[in-house]
Amino acid sequence: MGEQSQRISPVKNFFAGGFGGVCLVFVGHPLDTIKVRLQTQPKPQPGQAPLYSGTFDCFRKTLVKEGVRGLYRGMAAPIIGVTPMYAICFFGFGLGKRLQQRKPDDVLTYPQLFAAGMLSGVFTTVIMAPGERIKCLLQIQAATGENKYSGSLDCAKQLYREAGIRGVYKGTVLTLMRDVPASGMYFMTYEWLKNILTPEGKSVRDLSAPRILFAGGLAGIFNWMVAIPPDVLKSRFQTAPPGKYPNGFRDVLRELIREEGIASLYKGFTAVMIRAFPANAACFLGFEVAMKFLNWIAPDV
């Protein structure tokens, strides 16, 4: 294993992770909109064509009907949530690493890095679940022609008025099922690729920007390879009318497999994978740049 023994600062991870998350949203939100619309489009009636035939058809129709703004529909919720969410995510990863070290210079194994990443997934769910619920509802309402919610805050108010805090946090279990294993894969893959890409005799802390972009982008792809099936279930469950799935994700899973087959669990796969590389490359580059700045201004923290 390559060098990975630098002092771990969960506090610096917190601030650098927040900046990385903002970079991720700006780069990745348009394809996230496409992904959600593909995952939640209604099953076509016999003899009728589906609303969207695929990723590029959805992109074209959204752009023609709603313009560029349509691709950024619902971005206020993730922007508001993403800074603290990614701050907490990277803080959780830093804390998970710190908790497994007996000494500050201990080098962690890849299973230990995976475990630290899973802890970060637990940490982010408190913010992630309501933000995802609001984002998904806003993303699909424009496609269906409804105007129930005027924006993120209005959506949150209506959800709370209709069903209390349970309505806002609908889909929390599925968010955990998606993010805990996916986050473990995400961070472990990134650390592994950084070590692989570090030239012999060089420090992993001096990795060039193109190599960080490559490692971060591939980490995002590995993350979503794990996350897509529970993400499809989560999107369906969070945007369903109240009472449609009384037994939670089990009802969603049964309906999807019965009506659309096992392949339906990978709806939006193309959009996710196209988005995963640039968005997560931007996230990790933003994180590393912010971390270098924080190390420069506060080296002893």
GROMACS .gro file of N, CA, C and O in nm, residues 33-34 37 51-52 57-74 138-147:
model
  132
   33THR      N    1  -3.099   1.521  -1.278
   33THR     CA    2  -3.237   1.546  -1.319
   33THR      C    3  -3.282   1.443  -1.420
   33THR      O    4  -3.393   1.387  -1.410
   34ILE      N    5  -3.198   1.416  -1.519
   34ILE     CA    6  -3.230   1.316  -1.620
   34ILE      C    7  -3.248   1.179  -1.555
   34ILE      O    8  -3.343   1.105  -1.587
   37ARG      N    9  -3.586   1.152  -1.369
   37ARG     CA   10  -3.699   1.146  -1.462
   37ARG      C   11  -3.709   1.012  -1.531
   37ARG      O   12  -3.820   0.961  -1.554
   51LEU      N   13  -4.251   0.776  -2.223
   51LEU     CA   14  -4.231   0.920  -2.222
   51LEU      C   15  -4.091   0.956  -2.272
   51LEU      O   16  -4.073   1.049  -2.350
   52TYR      N   17  -3.990   0.880  -2.226
   52TYR     CA   18  -3.851   0.899  -2.270
   52TYR      C   19  -3.796   0.764  -2.316
   52TYR      O   20  -3.807   0.664  -2.245
   57ASP      N   21  -3.271   1.105  -2.519
   57ASP     CA   22  -3.405   1.152  -2.553
   57ASP      C   23  -3.462   1.238  -2.440
   57ASP      O   24  -3.522   1.343  -2.465
   58CYS      N   25  -3.439   1.195  -2.315
   58CYS     CA   26  -3.484   1.273  -2.200
   58CYS      C   27  -3.412   1.408  -2.194
   58CYS      O   28  -3.474   1.512  -2.168
   59PHE      N   29  -3.283   1.407  -2.220
   59PHE     CA   30  -3.204   1.530  -2.221
   59PHE      C   31  -3.256   1.626  -2.327
   59PHE      O   32  -3.277   1.745  -2.301
   60ARG      N   33  -3.282   1.574  -2.447
   60ARG     CA   34  -3.329   1.658  -2.558
   60ARG      C   35  -3.466   1.718  -2.529
   60ARG      O   36  -3.489   1.838  -2.546
   61LYS      N   37  -3.558   1.634  -2.481
   61LYS     CA   38  -3.694   1.681  -2.454
   61LYS      C   39  -3.696   1.784  -2.340
   61LYS      O   40  -3.770   1.881  -2.345
   62THR      N   41  -3.615   1.761  -2.239
   62THR     CA   42  -3.608   1.856  -2.128
   62THR      C   43  -3.553   1.990  -2.176
   62THR      O   44  -3.605   2.097  -2.142
   63LEU      N   45  -3.448   1.985  -2.257
   63LEU     CA   46  -3.386   2.107  -2.307
   63LEU      C   47  -3.480   2.184  -2.399
   63LEU      O   48  -3.492   2.307  -2.389
   64VAL      N   49  -3.552   2.112  -2.487
   64VAL     CA   50  -3.645   2.177  -2.580
   64VAL      C   51  -3.764   2.238  -2.506
   64VAL      O   52  -3.805   2.351  -2.534
   65LYS      N   53  -3.818   2.163  -2.411
   65LYS     CA   54  -3.940   2.207  -2.342
   65LYS      C   55  -3.914   2.310  -2.233
   65LYS      O   56  -3.994   2.403  -2.215
   66GLU      N   57  -3.802   2.297  -2.162
   66GLU     CA   58  -3.779   2.380  -2.043
   66GLU      C   59  -3.652   2.464  -2.048
   66GLU      O   60  -3.628   2.546  -1.959
   67GLY      N   61  -3.568   2.440  -2.150
   67GLY     CA   62  -3.443   2.512  -2.159
   67GLY      C   63  -3.341   2.461  -2.059
   67GLY      O   64  -3.362   2.362  -1.990
   68VAL      N   65  -3.229   2.534  -2.050
   68VAL     CA   66  -3.121   2.493  -1.960
   68VAL      C   67  -3.168   2.492  -1.815
   68VAL      O   68  -3.127   2.406  -1.735
   69ARG      N   69  -3.258   2.583  -1.781
   69ARG     CA   70  -3.308   2.589  -1.643
   69ARG      C   71  -3.376   2.458  -1.603
   69ARG      O   72  -3.374   2.421  -1.486
   70GLY      N   73  -3.436   2.390  -1.699
   70GLY     CA   74  -3.502   2.264  -1.669
   70GLY      C   75  -3.405   2.158  -1.620
   70GLY      O   76  -3.439   2.072  -1.538
   71LEU      N   77  -3.281   2.163  -1.670
   71LEU     CA   78  -3.180   2.067  -1.629
   71LEU      C   79  -3.133   2.093  -1.486
   71LEU      O   80  -3.078   2.003  -1.421
   72TYR      N   81  -3.151   2.217  -1.439
   72TYR     CA   82  -3.111   2.253  -1.303
   72TYR      C   83  -3.232   2.264  -1.209
   72TYR      O   84  -3.222   2.322  -1.103
   73ARG      N   85  -3.345   2.203  -1.251
   73ARG     CA   86  -3.466   2.205  -1.169
   73ARG      C   87  -3.439   2.137  -1.035
   73ARG      O   88  -3.381   2.028  -1.030
   74GLY      N   89  -3.482   2.200  -0.929
   74GLY     CA   90  -3.467   2.139  -0.796
   74GLY      C   91  -3.328   2.148  -0.738
   74GLY      O   92  -3.298   2.082  -0.639
  138LEU      N   93  -3.950   1.785  -0.706
  138LEU     CA   94  -3.940   1.901  -0.794
  138LEU      C   95  -3.895   1.862  -0.935
  138LEU      O   96  -3.938   1.922  -1.034
  139GLN      N   97  -3.809   1.761  -0.944
  139GLN     CA   98  -3.759   1.720  -1.075
  139GLN      C   99  -3.866   1.655  -1.160
  139GLN      O  100  -3.869   1.672  -1.282
  140ILE      N  101  -3.957   1.581  -1.097
  140ILE     CA  102  -4.058   1.511  -1.178
  140ILE      C  103  -4.181   1.596  -1.205
  140ILE      O  104  -4.252   1.573  -1.302
  141GLN      N  105  -4.208   1.697  -1.120
  141GLN     CA  106  -4.331   1.774  -1.140
  141GLN      C  107  -4.326   1.855  -1.270
  141GLN      O  108  -4.427   1.870  -1.338
  142ALA      N  109  -4.208   1.904  -1.306
  142ALA     CA  110  -4.196   1.978  -1.432
  142ALA      C  111  -4.221   1.888  -1.551
  142ALA      O  112  -4.281   1.928  -1.651
  143ALA      N  113  -4.177   1.761  -1.540
  143ALA     CA  114  -4.194   1.666  -1.650
  143ALA      C  115  -4.340   1.626  -1.667
  143ALA      O  116  -4.386   1.598  -1.778
  144THR      N  117  -4.416   1.624  -1.557
  144THR     CA  118  -4.556   1.582  -1.564
  144THR      C  119  -4.651   1.698  -1.587
  144THR      O  120  -4.771   1.679  -1.606
  145GLY      N  121  -4.597   1.821  -1.584
  145GLY     CA  122  -4.681   1.938  -1.608
  145GLY      C  123  -4.752   1.990  -1.485
  145GLY      O  124  -4.831   2.085  -1.494
  146GLU      N  125  -4.727   1.931  -1.368
  146GLU     CA  126  -4.789   1.977  -1.244
  146GLU      C  127  -4.712   2.097  -1.188
  146GLU      O  128  -4.596   2.117  -1.217
  147ASN      N  129  -4.782   2.175  -1.107
  147ASN     CA  130  -4.717   2.289  -1.042
  147ASN      C  131  -4.759   2.294  -0.895
  147ASN      O  132  -4.798   2.398  -0.843
   0.00000   0.00000   0.00000
